[in-house]
Every structure is written in C-alpha cells, then in structure tokens.
Amino acid sequence: MCRILFKDIPKVVVSEAERICCEKAAEGLEDQQKSSVRIGTADLLDMLINDEPDVDFTLAFGADTFIDLVRGKWRRSEDVFQLVGYRMVVFRRISSSQEKNDSKDEEVVHVDNDDETDLVLSESIAKWNSIGGQQSSIRAIRIPTLTNVSSSAVRRSTGDKTILKEMLTSGVMEYVQQNRMYSLSENEIE
C-alpha cells in the first residue's frame, strides 16, 4: 500500500525492513508455519538496531496509535519505548467531516484535542519521559495540514463505503479490496 500511495512523491523510499524482518523470523520454518509468523514493532526495532547500531531511531505515529501503545495494546509495549530510547513524535490530527447544522449545511471541523485525548497524551508523555530520564524526548505535535486519515479511522469506517472512498486514493482502495483488508472484498466497493 505504501508503494502505491507514495509512488509519485519524489525522494520517498518505502523501506523493505518489515518484510526482511518477517523473512528472518520465518527462516528454518516449514512452509505452512511461515504464514503464522507475526512480527511486532519491537521485533522490527531489534533488527534495525542490530543492523544499524550507530543510528538513534525515533518513532513517529498518530495520537491514537500512541495511546494504544501506552495502554499496553502492543506486544512488548515497554520494549518499544526502551528500544527507541524514549524518542517519539506523536502527531495530532485535525479532522473535518460534513455534519448538518440545525440552521444550515456547513462543514464542521473537529480538532483531535478532546479533553480525554489531551489528558491521556499529556499524562502518558510525562510518565514515559520521566521513566526515560535524560535521554527521553517524547513530543506531541499538532499539524493543521495533516488529514484525518489514519489506519484507525479506516478500520472504524469499513461499513461506510462513501467515507472510505473519500479517505483512500483509488489505487489504495483497489489494493485494500483485492487483498480483502479491513473486511472488504473485491466487489464490495464500486
């Protein structure tokens, strides 16, 4: 999907690291066992750090993903923090959606800064920055031009084909359908 999405953007290189990590994890397994191999972010970081010991890696992701990480929804969550030396950038999205206002039709902009999200982010960042000590650098950044499209939003929208068509490029939409991702079949969205 990344290759499809970024193919026309100069100087963007899509990494093969995740595929390589998965292949390394599957080495020596029978063919039927290889399909059950699962790697997580910590596994990928282990490989990258082993391959590039002089590089200080930093993780960058959206607020929803960061919150899942701090809530322990990731395998080896604490290892992920340690492996990147507590260096993370958390992007806050500004999302917009069409909603009907009682008096007129207008676009309502929702800023991804509801009180609960802000509280969880600020408390989590403070906690993990203190655990990481001097080297820690976890920052939340608001980027007004960042769209509201995220993998979490796509997963939540799988029942609404109109929204999916608005969020995804036609190439990515076709890939999602062909590979039956997010519970979509090839013929489901026209």
XYZ file of N, CA, C and O in Angstrom:
760
model
N 0.817 -1.193 0.000
C 0.000 0.000 0.000
C 0.861 1.257 0.000
O 0.517 2.222 -0.655
N 1.946 1.216 0.769
C 2.810 2.396 0.827
C 3.402 2.716 -0.541
O 3.477 3.878 -0.926
N 3.808 1.687 -1.267
C 4.365 1.922 -2.603
C 3.336 2.591 -3.511
O 3.661 3.484 -4.274
N 2.103 2.139 -3.430
C 1.028 2.712 -4.240
C 0.809 4.173 -3.851
O 0.723 5.047 -4.698
N 0.739 4.434 -2.569
C 0.445 5.776 -2.080
C 1.561 6.777 -2.385
O 1.305 7.915 -2.761
N 2.816 6.338 -2.238
C 3.941 7.268 -2.356
C 4.657 7.224 -3.706
O 5.660 7.899 -3.884
N 4.158 6.453 -4.665
C 4.878 6.253 -5.929
C 5.156 7.545 -6.692
O 6.162 7.638 -7.380
N 4.335 8.537 -6.565
C 4.516 9.779 -7.319
C 5.172 10.893 -6.510
O 5.233 12.039 -6.964
N 5.642 10.588 -5.319
C 6.265 11.610 -4.476
C 7.780 11.439 -4.559
O 8.316 10.410 -4.153
N 8.472 12.447 -5.091
C 9.927 12.335 -5.252
C 10.645 12.166 -3.911
O 10.209 12.687 -2.886
N 11.715 11.422 -3.936
C 12.621 11.214 -2.804
C 12.031 10.382 -1.668
O 12.661 10.231 -0.628
N 10.834 9.840 -1.829
C 10.275 8.969 -0.809
C 10.664 7.538 -1.154
O 10.459 7.075 -2.265
N 11.262 6.869 -0.187
C 11.666 5.483 -0.364
C 10.897 4.634 0.647
O 10.931 4.922 1.848
N 10.207 3.636 0.165
C 9.474 2.739 1.051
C 10.432 1.634 1.485
O 11.022 0.946 0.661
N 10.584 1.479 2.775
C 11.528 0.524 3.342
C 11.041 -0.919 3.189
O 9.845 -1.196 3.270
N 11.981 -1.802 3.018
C 11.709 -3.240 2.971
C 11.968 -3.897 4.321
O 11.906 -5.123 4.444
N 12.262 -3.112 5.348
C 12.691 -3.643 6.641
C 11.669 -4.597 7.260
O 12.044 -5.639 7.799
N 10.397 -4.275 7.182
C 9.390 -5.141 7.801
C 9.333 -6.495 7.097
O 9.265 -7.549 7.750
N 9.389 -6.491 5.786
C 9.394 -7.743 5.030
C 10.630 -8.571 5.370
O 10.539 -9.776 5.623
N 11.783 -7.919 5.422
C 13.037 -8.607 5.741
C 12.977 -9.206 7.142
O 13.384 -10.347 7.366
N 12.454 -8.457 8.096
C 12.327 -8.933 9.478
C 11.420 -10.164 9.532
O 11.730 -11.146 10.217
N 10.334 -10.129 8.801
C 9.408 -11.257 8.773
C 10.079 -12.483 8.145
O 9.935 -13.605 8.645
N 10.823 -12.270 7.068
C 11.534 -13.379 6.422
C 12.578 -13.985 7.361
O 12.728 -15.208 7.437
N 13.289 -13.135 8.108
C 14.273 -13.637 9.069
C 13.595 -14.457 10.165
O 14.102 -15.490 10.591
N 12.439 -13.998 10.631
C 11.711 -14.707 11.678
C 11.192 -16.060 11.186
O 11.018 -16.986 11.967
N 10.953 -16.167 9.881
C 10.407 -17.395 9.306
C 11.488 -18.373 8.859
O 11.169 -19.501 8.476
N 12.758 -17.964 8.913
C 13.849 -18.851 8.473
C 13.818 -20.165 9.247
O 13.666 -20.179 10.466
N 13.952 -21.256 8.514
C 14.012 -22.573 9.128
C 12.663 -23.185 9.438
O 12.594 -24.316 9.922
N 11.579 -22.457 9.192
C 10.246 -22.993 9.459
C 9.705 -23.716 8.221
O 10.090 -23.405 7.092
N 8.816 -24.648 8.445
C 8.110 -25.305 7.344
C 7.216 -24.270 6.663
O 6.778 -23.303 7.288
N 6.925 -24.493 5.376
C 6.121 -23.533 4.618
C 4.793 -23.208 5.293
O 4.394 -22.048 5.348
N 4.082 -24.216 5.800
C 2.791 -23.957 6.429
C 2.926 -23.166 7.731
O 2.006 -22.481 8.143
N 4.086 -23.230 8.378
C 4.314 -22.464 9.603
C 4.652 -21.011 9.304
O 4.392 -20.127 10.124
N 5.222 -20.750 8.145
C 5.656 -19.391 7.802
C 4.504 -18.404 7.758
O 4.664 -17.238 8.110
N 3.332 -18.850 7.340
C 2.196 -17.927 7.246
C 1.702 -17.463 8.610
O 0.998 -16.463 8.709
N 2.082 -18.171 9.669
C 1.640 -17.777 11.002
C 2.654 -16.887 11.730
O 2.413 -16.465 12.855
N 3.769 -16.581 11.076
C 4.786 -15.733 11.694
C 4.251 -14.311 11.816
O 3.750 -13.741 10.856
N 4.348 -13.761 13.003
C 3.923 -12.387 13.252
C 5.083 -11.649 13.887
O 5.712 -12.153 14.819
N 5.359 -10.474 13.378
C 6.381 -9.644 13.997
C 5.719 -8.363 14.473
O 4.724 -7.924 13.912
N 6.283 -7.791 15.497
C 5.764 -6.533 16.015
C 6.812 -5.443 15.870
O 7.927 -5.676 15.390
N 6.456 -4.272 16.296
C 7.349 -3.126 16.205
C 8.649 -3.370 16.960
O 9.728 -3.026 16.479
N 8.572 -3.992 18.135
C 9.789 -4.264 18.911
C 10.709 -5.219 18.155
O 11.935 -5.042 18.160
N 10.138 -6.217 17.492
C 10.943 -7.144 16.693
C 11.642 -6.405 15.560
O 12.824 -6.633 15.280
N 10.909 -5.529 14.907
C 11.482 -4.743 13.811
C 12.589 -3.829 14.335
O 13.663 -3.731 13.733
N 12.350 -3.194 15.472
C 13.377 -2.332 16.070
C 14.610 -3.128 16.476
O 15.742 -2.667 16.284
N 14.411 -4.335 17.019
C 15.551 -5.203 17.349
C 16.431 -5.413 16.118
O 17.653 -5.288 16.189
N 15.799 -5.742 14.994
C 16.541 -5.986 13.761
C 17.252 -4.721 13.273
O 18.438 -4.750 12.927
N 16.526 -3.609 13.267
C 17.109 -2.361 12.775
C 18.298 -1.921 13.632
O 19.327 -1.487 13.111
N 18.160 -2.035 14.928
C 19.241 -1.645 15.844
C 20.443 -2.571 15.673
O 21.593 -2.125 15.695
N 20.184 -3.848 15.470
C 21.260 -4.803 15.220
C 21.980 -4.485 13.908
O 23.206 -4.525 13.834
N 21.211 -4.133 12.885
C 21.786 -3.822 11.563
C 22.462 -2.458 11.518
O 23.396 -2.245 10.749
N 21.965 -1.518 12.313
C 22.464 -0.132 12.305
C 22.729 0.332 13.742
O 22.039 1.216 14.255
N 23.738 -0.218 14.407
C 23.950 0.081 15.832
C 24.295 1.540 16.132
O 24.124 1.989 17.267
N 24.743 2.305 15.139
C 25.122 3.699 15.381
C 23.979 4.680 15.109
O 24.165 5.896 15.229
N 22.807 4.168 14.760
C 21.661 5.027 14.458
C 20.773 5.127 15.689
O 20.469 4.122 16.340
N 20.354 6.348 16.021
C 19.375 6.575 17.084
C 18.006 6.686 16.424
O 17.702 7.701 15.793
N 17.196 5.653 16.553
C 15.892 5.634 15.914
C 14.874 6.418 16.728
O 14.948 6.479 17.958
N 13.925 7.028 16.026
C 12.814 7.749 16.631
C 11.531 7.229 16.002
O 11.462 7.068 14.793
N 10.531 6.949 16.827
C 9.236 6.510 16.317
C 8.339 7.727 16.122
O 8.316 8.626 16.960
N 7.589 7.723 15.036
C 6.614 8.782 14.780
C 5.293 8.121 14.417
O 5.262 7.214 13.584
N 4.223 8.560 15.072
C 2.909 7.995 14.789
C 1.816 8.929 15.291
O 2.084 9.918 15.953
N 0.571 8.584 14.962
C -0.572 9.385 15.371
C -0.926 9.177 16.830
O -0.507 8.199 17.469
N -1.711 10.093 17.367
C -2.084 10.060 18.785
C -2.837 8.782 19.138
O -2.612 8.207 20.209
N -3.727 8.324 18.258
C -4.488 7.112 18.557
C -3.573 5.903 18.707
O -3.750 5.084 19.612
N -2.558 5.811 17.881
C -1.613 4.703 17.947
C -0.744 4.808 19.200
O -0.481 3.809 19.875
N -0.307 6.016 19.533
C 0.482 6.225 20.745
C -0.313 5.808 21.985
O 0.208 5.144 22.879
N -1.576 6.189 22.028
C -2.420 5.838 23.170
C -2.564 4.320 23.280
O -2.503 3.757 24.373
N -2.710 3.629 22.155
C -2.740 2.161 22.190
C -1.432 1.607 22.743
O -1.435 0.650 23.520
N -0.320 2.200 22.350
C 0.985 1.748 22.839
C 1.092 1.920 24.356
O 1.466 0.992 25.067
N 0.737 3.095 24.868
C 0.877 3.340 26.304
C -0.116 2.525 27.125
O 0.134 2.238 28.295
N -1.201 2.138 26.524
C -2.182 1.295 27.229
C -1.822 -0.187 27.161
O -2.583 -1.024 27.633
N -0.671 -0.489 26.557
C -0.192 -1.868 26.528
C -0.866 -2.749 25.502
O -0.813 -3.973 25.596
N -1.486 -2.150 24.496
C -2.165 -2.946 23.467
C -1.195 -3.531 22.447
O -1.583 -4.332 21.619
N 0.042 -3.101 22.483
C 1.067 -3.633 21.582
C 1.827 -4.739 22.294
O 2.055 -4.665 23.509
N 2.266 -5.710 21.531
C 3.147 -6.736 22.084
C 4.480 -6.061 22.393
O 5.005 -5.307 21.591
N 4.997 -6.303 23.574
C 6.276 -5.750 24.021
C 6.245 -4.208 24.049
O 7.210 -3.546 23.679
N 5.153 -3.641 24.528
C 4.992 -2.178 24.567
C 6.165 -1.479 25.245
O 6.716 -0.519 24.713
N 6.531 -1.946 26.437
C 7.612 -1.281 27.174
C 8.937 -1.385 26.426
O 9.740 -0.448 26.452
N 9.166 -2.506 25.761
C 10.394 -2.662 24.972
C 10.472 -1.621 23.854
O 11.552 -1.125 23.552
N 9.329 -1.305 23.254
C 9.320 -0.320 22.164
C 9.867 1.010 22.669
O 10.727 1.624 22.024
N 9.402 1.454 23.842
C 9.904 2.701 24.421
C 11.415 2.637 24.630
O 12.156 3.545 24.260
N 11.871 1.555 25.227
C 13.293 1.401 25.530
C 14.136 1.322 24.268
O 15.218 1.923 24.202
N 13.664 0.578 23.272
C 14.450 0.376 22.055
C 14.709 1.672 21.284
O 15.738 1.814 20.630
N 13.776 2.612 21.347
C 13.991 3.898 20.669
C 14.518 4.957 21.630
O 14.575 6.139 21.287
N 14.920 4.533 22.811
C 15.466 5.484 23.781
C 14.459 6.544 24.174
O 14.822 7.681 24.449
N 13.179 6.176 24.195
C 12.097 7.090 24.562
C 12.040 8.308 23.632
O 11.612 9.380 24.030
N 12.484 8.131 22.388
C 12.413 9.200 21.383
C 11.209 8.925 20.493
O 11.199 7.973 19.713
N 10.194 9.771 20.609
C 8.961 9.594 19.845
C 8.357 10.944 19.495
O 8.467 11.900 20.253
N 7.713 10.963 18.337
C 6.945 12.123 17.908
C 5.511 11.647 17.711
O 5.270 10.678 16.988
N 4.581 12.314 18.375
C 3.164 11.954 18.297
C 2.457 13.063 17.528
O 2.462 14.222 17.947
N 1.870 12.698 16.393
C 1.177 13.684 15.558
C -0.289 13.762 15.946
O -0.974 12.759 16.056
N -0.733 14.994 16.165
C -2.151 15.253 16.435
C -2.805 15.684 15.141
O -2.312 16.551 14.444
N -3.923 15.065 14.841
C -4.640 15.366 13.593
C -5.739 16.392 13.836
O -6.308 16.467 14.910
N -6.043 17.117 12.785
C -7.248 17.932 12.760
C -8.143 17.265 11.744
O -7.764 17.085 10.591
N -9.295 16.825 12.182
C -10.178 16.115 11.270
C -11.378 16.981 10.942
O -11.818 17.792 11.731
N -11.869 16.790 9.736
C -13.084 17.509 9.362
C -14.066 16.504 8.788
O -13.701 15.516 8.186
N -15.311 16.767 9.012
C -16.354 15.917 8.451
C -17.560 16.779 8.147
O -17.746 17.846 8.720
N -18.353 16.303 7.227
C -19.571 17.027 6.900
C -20.655 16.629 7.891
O -20.947 15.459 8.051
N -21.172 17.597 8.611
C -22.288 17.347 9.513
C -23.334 18.412 9.264
O -23.022 19.550 8.934
N -24.567 18.042 9.432
C -25.632 19.027 9.239
C -25.793 19.849 10.507
O -25.958 19.320 11.593
N -25.728 21.136 10.333
C -26.023 22.056 11.411
C -27.530 22.273 11.368
O -28.140 22.266 10.307
N -28.170 22.472 12.511
C -29.624 22.638 12.536
C -30.090 23.767 11.639
O -31.126 23.684 11.003
N -29.332 24.845 11.554
C -29.798 26.000 10.801
C -29.341 25.998 9.351
O -29.993 26.583 8.512
N -28.221 25.358 9.033
C -27.733 25.379 7.659
C -26.716 24.261 7.477
O -26.217 23.689 8.426
N -26.429 23.957 6.207
C -25.377 22.987 5.915
C -24.038 23.691 5.980
O -23.845 24.708 5.342
N -23.112 23.155 6.767
C -21.772 23.731 6.824
C -20.798 22.652 7.263
O -21.185 21.655 7.872
N -19.554 22.847 6.916
C -18.536 21.896 7.331
C -18.129 22.215 8.756
O -17.861 23.352 9.109
N -18.117 21.191 9.587
C -17.727 21.344 10.981
C -16.350 20.722 11.132
O -16.147 19.575 10.767
N -15.396 21.475 11.651
C -14.049 20.964 11.846
C -13.902 20.497 13.285
O -14.188 21.239 14.220
N -13.491 19.238 13.429
C -13.254 18.672 14.758
C -11.754 18.597 14.962
O -11.061 17.945 14.206
N -11.262 19.258 15.970
C -9.843 19.180 16.276
C -9.643 17.983 17.194
O -10.370 17.827 18.167
N -8.669 17.149 16.850
C -8.381 15.950 17.640
C -7.719 16.379 18.949
O -6.567 16.129 19.202
N -8.480 17.104 19.761
C -7.936 17.566 21.036
C -8.983 17.492 22.126
O -8.981 18.281 23.041
N -9.895 16.512 22.002
C -10.885 16.397 23.047
C -10.167 16.224 24.382
O -9.029 15.790 24.452
N -10.854 16.589 25.436
C -10.238 16.618 26.767
C -9.628 15.282 27.165
O -8.534 15.232 27.712
N -10.330 14.181 26.883
C -9.814 12.869 27.275
C -8.515 12.548 26.543
O -7.543 12.102 27.153
N -8.480 12.791 25.245
C -7.268 12.513 24.465
C -6.122 13.379 24.948
O -5.001 12.892 25.132
N -6.380 14.667 25.150
C -5.331 15.564 25.634
C -4.809 15.119 27.000
O -3.604 15.121 27.237
N -5.714 14.726 27.882
C -5.312 14.290 29.219
C -4.467 13.018 29.146
O -3.395 12.941 29.747
N -4.931 12.033 28.376
C -4.181 10.783 28.239
C -2.813 11.053 27.629
O -1.793 10.540 28.102
N -2.776 11.886 26.598
C -1.492 12.208 25.957
C -0.540 12.899 26.921
O 0.612 12.488 27.053
N -1.006 13.943 27.579
C -0.104 14.698 28.454
C 0.376 13.841 29.629
O 1.557 13.862 29.974
N -0.531 13.061 30.239
C -0.120 12.192 31.350
C 0.842 11.102 30.875
O 1.834 10.807 31.541
N 0.552 10.500 29.717
C 1.394 9.420 29.205
C 2.771 9.932 28.808
O 3.784 9.293 29.097
N 2.800 11.071 28.156
C 4.093 11.637 27.750
C 4.926 11.979 28.982
O 6.110 11.668 29.048
N 4.290 12.590 29.993
C 5.016 12.924 31.230
C 5.541 11.660 31.904
O 6.700 11.612 32.336
N 4.707 10.628 31.987
C 5.120 9.371 32.622
C 6.316 8.756 31.901
O 7.324 8.432 32.516
N 6.199 8.603 30.582
C 7.265 7.921 29.837
C 8.507 8.780 29.714
O 9.620 8.254 29.659
N 8.365 10.105 29.681
C 9.547 10.971 29.686
C 10.302 10.831 31.007
O 11.528 10.816 31.029
N 9.564 10.708 32.134
C 10.250 10.558 33.427
C 10.911 9.189 33.546
O 11.993 9.069 34.101
N 10.292 8.169 33.001
C 10.891 6.829 33.029
C 12.153 6.806 32.179
O 13.160 6.210 32.555
N 12.100 7.483 31.040
C 13.238 7.500 30.126
C 14.401 8.349 30.595
O 15.514 8.224 30.096
N 14.156 9.221 31.529
C 15.226 10.050 32.079
C 15.732 11.099 31.112
O 14.990 11.610 30.278
N 17.031 11.413 31.220
C 17.649 12.493 30.438
C 17.518 12.292 28.942
O 17.375 13.238 28.196
N 17.601 11.040 28.481
C 17.590 10.797 27.043
C 16.189 10.903 26.433
O 16.030 10.985 25.229
N 15.171 10.908 27.253
C 13.800 10.856 26.777
C 13.395 12.113 26.017
O 13.741 13.228 26.402
N 12.660 11.895 24.937
C 12.181 13.014 24.138
C 10.902 12.600 23.424
O 10.916 12.272 22.250
N 9.802 12.596 24.155
C 8.503 12.273 23.556
C 7.747 13.585 23.418
O 7.530 14.298 24.387
N 7.374 13.905 22.196
C 6.719 15.186 21.914
C 5.437 14.979 21.130
O 5.397 14.141 20.229
N 4.417 15.748 21.457
C 3.184 15.770 20.667
C 3.203 17.025 19.810
O 3.506 18.117 20.302
N 2.918 16.858 18.533
C 2.951 17.972 17.593
C 1.627 18.042 16.857
O 1.147 17.047 16.328
N 1.055 19.234 16.839
C -0.175 19.456 16.062
C 0.218 19.954 14.674
O 0.977 20.912 14.547
N -0.324 19.296 13.678
C -0.040 19.696 12.299
C -1.378 19.978 11.621
O -2.105 19.046 11.249
N -1.710 21.244 11.449
C -3.023 21.594 10.904
C -3.284 21.029 9.510
O -4.428 20.778 9.157
N -2.244 20.814 8.724
C -2.451 20.329 7.366
C -2.503 18.804 7.274
O -2.754 18.265 6.211
N -2.283 18.112 8.385
C -2.347 16.656 8.388
C -3.808 16.238 8.297
O -4.649 16.698 9.062
N -4.111 15.357 7.350
C -5.502 14.945 7.167
C -5.955 14.052 8.308
O -5.157 13.584 9.112
N -7.238 13.780 8.340
C -7.806 12.940 9.377
C -7.719 11.461 9.034
O -8.243 10.636 9.754
N -7.070 11.095 7.947
C -6.985 9.695 7.551
C -5.919 8.990 8.375
O -4.770 9.414 8.432
N -6.335 7.930 9.036
C -5.429 7.085 9.802
C -5.914 5.653 9.652
O -7.061 5.416 9.273
N -5.060 4.697 9.963
C -5.498 3.308 9.876
C -6.652 3.056 10.844
O -7.573 2.296 10.527
N -6.628 3.714 11.990
C -7.732 3.559 12.951
C -9.038 4.075 12.354
O -10.085 3.442 12.487
N -8.979 5.226 11.681
C -10.184 5.784 11.058
C -10.688 4.872 9.945
O -11.897 4.681 9.793
N -9.778 4.294 9.174
C -10.178 3.386 8.103
C -10.852 2.149 8.698
O -11.907 1.721 8.223
N -10.276 1.583 9.744
C -10.884 0.403 10.383
C -12.283 0.721 10.915
O -13.194 -0.089 10.808
N -12.451 1.915 11.488
C -13.765 2.294 12.023
C -14.780 2.555 10.917
O -15.971 2.499 11.145
N -14.322 2.846 9.706
C -15.210 3.258 8.626
C -15.528 2.162 7.625
O -16.154 2.437 6.613
N -15.136 0.936 7.889
C -15.296 -0.105 6.878
C -16.741 -0.346 6.483
O -16.995 -0.856 5.408
N -17.673 0.018 7.312
C -19.068 -0.165 6.942
C -19.587 0.940 6.047
O -20.629 0.800 5.419
N -18.895 2.056 5.975
C -19.353 3.201 5.191
C -18.470 3.374 3.959
O -17.401 3.972 4.015
N -18.940 2.855 2.841
C -18.150 2.849 1.607
C -17.875 4.260 1.088
O -16.821 4.519 0.522
N -18.809 5.164 1.296
C -18.623 6.534 0.832
C -17.451 7.187 1.552
O -16.607 7.838 0.927
N -17.367 6.987 2.849
C -16.276 7.570 3.628
C -14.944 6.970 3.209
O -13.951 7.677 3.052
N -14.903 5.655 3.008
C -13.664 5.012 2.579
C -13.180 5.566 1.244
O -11.993 5.810 1.055
N -14.096 5.767 0.316
C -13.714 6.305 -0.994
C -13.134 7.712 -0.859
O -12.272 8.101 -1.629
N -13.615 8.470 0.130
C -13.098 9.822 0.363
C -11.728 9.781 1.031
O -10.887 10.637 0.807
N -11.494 8.789 1.887
C -10.254 8.730 2.654
C -9.081 8.150 1.866
O -7.949 8.555 2.086
N -9.351 7.192 1.001
C -8.281 6.459 0.331
C -8.172 6.843 -1.137
O -9.177 7.120 -1.775
N -6.951 6.813 -1.656
C -6.784 7.025 -3.086
C -7.374 5.819 -3.807
O -7.527 4.738 -3.220
N -7.676 5.975 -5.070
C -8.280 4.867 -5.815
C -7.340 3.666 -5.863
O -7.787 2.515 -5.749
N -6.038 3.894 -5.994
C -5.075 2.799 -6.018
C -5.035 2.032 -4.714
O -5.002 0.795 -4.697
N -5.036 2.759 -3.598
C -5.019 2.111 -2.286
C -6.345 1.390 -2.054
O -6.380 0.267 -1.549
N -7.455 2.009 -2.453
C -8.762 1.378 -2.295
C -8.812 0.047 -3.049
O -9.287 -0.964 -2.528
N -8.297 0.052 -4.266
C -8.265 -1.167 -5.078
C -7.408 -2.241 -4.396
O -7.796 -3.407 -4.334
N -6.257 -1.846 -3.865
C -5.380 -2.781 -3.165
C -6.072 -3.376 -1.943
O -6.008 -4.583 -1.691
N -6.744 -2.544 -1.173
C -7.457 -2.988 0.026
C -8.520 -4.023 -0.349
O -8.656 -5.056 0.298
N -9.256 -3.730 -1.411
C -10.303 -4.653 -1.847
C -9.706 -5.964 -2.359
O -10.167 -7.044 -1.979
N -8.698 -5.885 -3.213
C -8.103 -7.090 -3.789
C -7.509 -7.996 -2.722
O -7.534 -9.218 -2.848
N -6.966 -7.403 -1.674
C -6.336 -8.182 -0.607
C -7.269 -8.424 0.573
O -6.842 -8.906 1.618
N -8.534 -8.044 0.383
C -9.582 -8.260 1.382
C -9.180 -7.757 2.772
O -9.389 -8.423 3.778
N -8.592 -6.581 2.774
C -8.189 -5.961 4.032
C -9.391 -5.235 4.635
O -10.302 -4.832 3.920
N -9.366 -5.040 5.925
C -10.432 -4.340 6.636
C -11.800 -4.938 6.314
O -12.794 -4.237 6.219
N -11.840 -6.236 6.071
C -13.079 -6.985 5.817
C -13.772 -6.585 4.531
O -14.986 -6.725 4.399
N -13.033 -6.073 3.563
C -13.628 -5.714 2.279
C -13.313 -6.772 1.233
O -12.215 -7.294 1.196
N -14.256 -7.032 0.354
C -13.982 -7.933 -0.745
C -13.807 -7.120 -2.024
O -14.131 -5.934 -2.080
N -13.293 -7.766 -3.071
C -13.019 -7.068 -4.332
C -14.239 -6.360 -4.891
O -14.145 -5.285 -5.446
N -15.394 -6.942 -4.774
C -16.597 -6.392 -5.405
C -17.421 -5.514 -4.483
O -18.459 -5.014 -4.874
N -16.961 -5.315 -3.269
C -17.773 -4.627 -2.285
C -17.930 -3.132 -2.544
O -18.974 -2.561 -2.282
N -16.896 -2.471 -3.052
C -16.970 -1.035 -3.276
C -16.809 -0.751 -4.752
O -15.878 -1.203 -5.368
N -17.735 -0.002 -5.288
C -17.674 0.330 -6.710
C -17.416 1.797 -6.910
O -17.665 2.606 -6.120
